[in-house]
Each structure stands twice: as structure tokens, then as C-alpha cells.
Amino acid sequence: MSFFVKAVVDALKTVSATQCRGSRHEHRLPQLLRHRRAIATERGLVVPVMRNAERLSFAELEQAIGDFARRAKDGKLKPDELEGGTFTITNGGVFGSLLSTPIINRRRTGILGLHTIQSGPWPLQGQVVIRPMMYVALTYDHRLVDGREAVLFLRRVKEVIETPARMLVEI
């Protein structure tokens, strides 16, 4: 998950229109302040806010995700840990989802849905080869983000994920 969090942080910084909150008339965040990641529990889905995600290393992100998951399953998240997010990542792929359309929470810019990785056909140098593939779905509030920015955001996430060595150096 930390690679996707880093990719989303990078894309949010690159395509600044994707990190606003509320309506176009409200302030735009000067930097990525809050990031949400959905966690499934026996009682349902909870979405704690990972604050200052842009400042965390991969190890710190993994530690924070693990801590949130443990405390969410034990019912020990604090109310303030569920408030104030601007963008969400949900990973239905861990349950085998091939593709879905996640719905954004009120006053959020968007949600990125991650799906299962499976082998599939891919064109490469005039041939069709089998490669691991993963679908991602971006749902965004069109009142806040134009389609152009949404596509630029998705393209940036793809670029960052496909070049993980560069991610380690640049982010």
C-alpha cells in the first residue's frame, strides 16, 4: 500500500486541482495535509485519516497503515482520526475485486479504487504478451476537479507506480 500512497501523494502534488476540499469557493490546500485509506473491519469500512502522508517514508507509511488496521479492527480509533480527509484510497483488490466504482465521501476531492492484480494480454512491440495488470478507478467530484486534471492525476499515479526506483529517489 505504501507505494500507492506515495504515488497518490506525488500525483496530488503534481496536479494541484485534485487536492482541494469542499467547493471551488473554499480554500485550496497549499500542500497535501490529509490522506485517507479505507480499512475493512467486521463491523464495516472505516477510513482513518493519515495526516501529513507526504512527509512519511515507506516504512513509516506501512507502520501507520498497520497501526490503523489493528486499532480499527479492535474498535480503538479515535473520532478525530476519522475526520478531515481530502482524498481516499480503497483497495478492493485484497478481496479479489477486478473493477468497481468507489463512491467518494462528502467534501472529498476523490477516491482511488485499487483492484486485484492478474495476468492479462498487453501489446508490446507489435506482439501481444502476458503481463500482470491492475485496474484502478478514480472517482472524483466534477464540481472540484475537471476531467483533464483527473486524467493527468491518473496518468501520474501510473507513471510513478510503473517506475518504483524513480519513486524512491524523487519522492
PDB file of C-alpha atoms in Angstrom, residues 63-127:
ATOM      1  CA  GLN A  63       3.740   1.219  10.082  1.00  0.00           C
ATOM      2  CA  ALA A  64       0.895   3.781  10.131  1.00  0.00           C
ATOM      3  CA  ILE A  65      -1.302   1.609   7.879  1.00  0.00           C
ATOM      4  CA  GLY A  66      -0.663  -1.433  10.090  1.00  0.00           C
ATOM      5  CA  ASP A  67      -1.379   0.557  13.251  1.00  0.00           C
ATOM      6  CA  PHE A  68      -4.634   1.929  11.809  1.00  0.00           C
ATOM      7  CA  ALA A  69      -5.685  -1.569  10.701  1.00  0.00           C
ATOM      8  CA  ARG A  70      -5.018  -3.113  14.128  1.00  0.00           C
ATOM      9  CA  ARG A  71      -6.799  -0.347  16.018  1.00  0.00           C
ATOM     10  CA  ALA A  72      -9.706  -0.265  13.533  1.00  0.00           C
ATOM     11  CA  LYS A  73     -10.306  -3.997  13.988  1.00  0.00           C
ATOM     12  CA  ASP A  74     -10.119  -3.560  17.783  1.00  0.00           C
ATOM     13  CA  GLY A  75     -12.519  -0.590  17.667  1.00  0.00           C
ATOM     14  CA  LYS A  76      -9.864   1.721  19.148  1.00  0.00           C
ATOM     15  CA  LEU A  77      -9.675   4.515  16.570  1.00  0.00           C
ATOM     16  CA  LYS A  78     -10.315   7.980  17.981  1.00  0.00           C
ATOM     17  CA  PRO A  79     -13.036  10.179  16.449  1.00  0.00           C
ATOM     18  CA  ASP A  80     -10.510  12.819  15.337  1.00  0.00           C
ATOM     19  CA  GLU A  81      -8.642  10.119  13.375  1.00  0.00           C
ATOM     20  CA  LEU A  82     -11.686   9.782  11.107  1.00  0.00           C
ATOM     21  CA  GLU A  83     -12.152  13.497  10.341  1.00  0.00           C
ATOM     22  CA  GLY A  84     -10.635  15.922   7.859  1.00  0.00           C
ATOM     23  CA  GLY A  85      -9.516  13.808   4.901  1.00  0.00           C
ATOM     24  CA  THR A  86      -9.282  15.177   1.372  1.00  0.00           C
ATOM     25  CA  PHE A  87      -8.586  12.083  -0.733  1.00  0.00           C
ATOM     26  CA  THR A  88      -9.167   8.358  -0.161  1.00  0.00           C
ATOM     27  CA  ILE A  89      -7.578   5.125  -1.355  1.00  0.00           C
ATOM     28  CA  THR A  90      -9.633   1.946  -1.173  1.00  0.00           C
ATOM     29  CA  ASN A  91      -8.235  -1.475  -2.013  1.00  0.00           C
ATOM     30  CA  GLY A  92     -10.944  -3.908  -3.070  1.00  0.00           C
ATOM     31  CA  GLY A  93      -8.229  -5.917  -4.772  1.00  0.00           C
ATOM     32  CA  VAL A  94      -7.386  -7.629  -1.489  1.00  0.00           C
ATOM     33  CA  PHE A  95     -10.857  -9.218  -1.708  1.00  0.00           C
ATOM     34  CA  GLY A  96     -10.465 -10.160  -5.388  1.00  0.00           C
ATOM     35  CA  SER A  97     -12.278  -7.209  -6.981  1.00  0.00           C
ATOM     36  CA  LEU A  98     -11.430  -6.857 -10.668  1.00  0.00           C
ATOM     37  CA  LEU A  99     -13.103  -3.474 -11.107  1.00  0.00           C
ATOM     38  CA  SER A 100     -15.556  -1.310  -9.234  1.00  0.00           C
ATOM     39  CA  THR A 101     -16.518   2.322  -8.974  1.00  0.00           C
ATOM     40  CA  PRO A 102     -15.883   3.605  -5.468  1.00  0.00           C
ATOM     41  CA  ILE A 103     -18.105   6.445  -4.276  1.00  0.00           C
ATOM     42  CA  ILE A 104     -16.466   9.487  -2.743  1.00  0.00           C
ATOM     43  CA  ASN A 105     -17.335  10.748   0.697  1.00  0.00           C
ATOM     44  CA  ARG A 106     -18.934  14.168   1.040  1.00  0.00           C
ATOM     45  CA  ARG A 107     -16.485  17.089   0.827  1.00  0.00           C
ATOM     46  CA  ARG A 108     -13.663  14.939  -0.588  1.00  0.00           C
ATOM     47  CA  THR A 109     -11.935  15.544  -3.870  1.00  0.00           C
ATOM     48  CA  GLY A 110     -11.827  11.918  -4.899  1.00  0.00           C
ATOM     49  CA  ILE A 111     -11.201   8.265  -4.202  1.00  0.00           C
ATOM     50  CA  LEU A 112      -8.806   5.902  -5.950  1.00  0.00           C
ATOM     51  CA  GLY A 113     -10.014   2.299  -6.102  1.00  0.00           C
ATOM     52  CA  LEU A 114      -7.310  -0.364  -6.386  1.00  0.00           C
ATOM     53  CA  HIS A 115      -8.197  -3.773  -7.772  1.00  0.00           C
ATOM     54  CA  THR A 116      -6.652  -7.222  -7.896  1.00  0.00           C
ATOM     55  CA  ILE A 117      -3.534  -7.879  -9.965  1.00  0.00           C
ATOM     56  CA  GLN A 118      -3.917 -10.617 -12.546  1.00  0.00           C
ATOM     57  CA  SER A 119      -2.203 -11.676 -15.749  1.00  0.00           C
ATOM     58  CA  GLY A 120      -3.632 -10.347 -18.977  1.00  0.00           C
ATOM     59  CA  PRO A 121      -2.771  -9.529 -22.603  1.00  0.00           C
ATOM     60  CA  TRP A 122      -0.698  -6.426 -23.279  1.00  0.00           C
ATOM     61  CA  PRO A 123       0.599  -5.093 -26.623  1.00  0.00           C
ATOM     62  CA  LEU A 124       4.396  -4.822 -26.705  1.00  0.00           C
ATOM     63  CA  GLN A 125       6.455  -4.077 -29.810  1.00  0.00           C
ATOM     64  CA  GLY A 126       3.821  -5.404 -32.222  1.00  0.00           C
ATOM     65  CA  GLN A 127       3.126  -8.549 -30.198  1.00  0.00           C
TER      66      GLN A 127
END
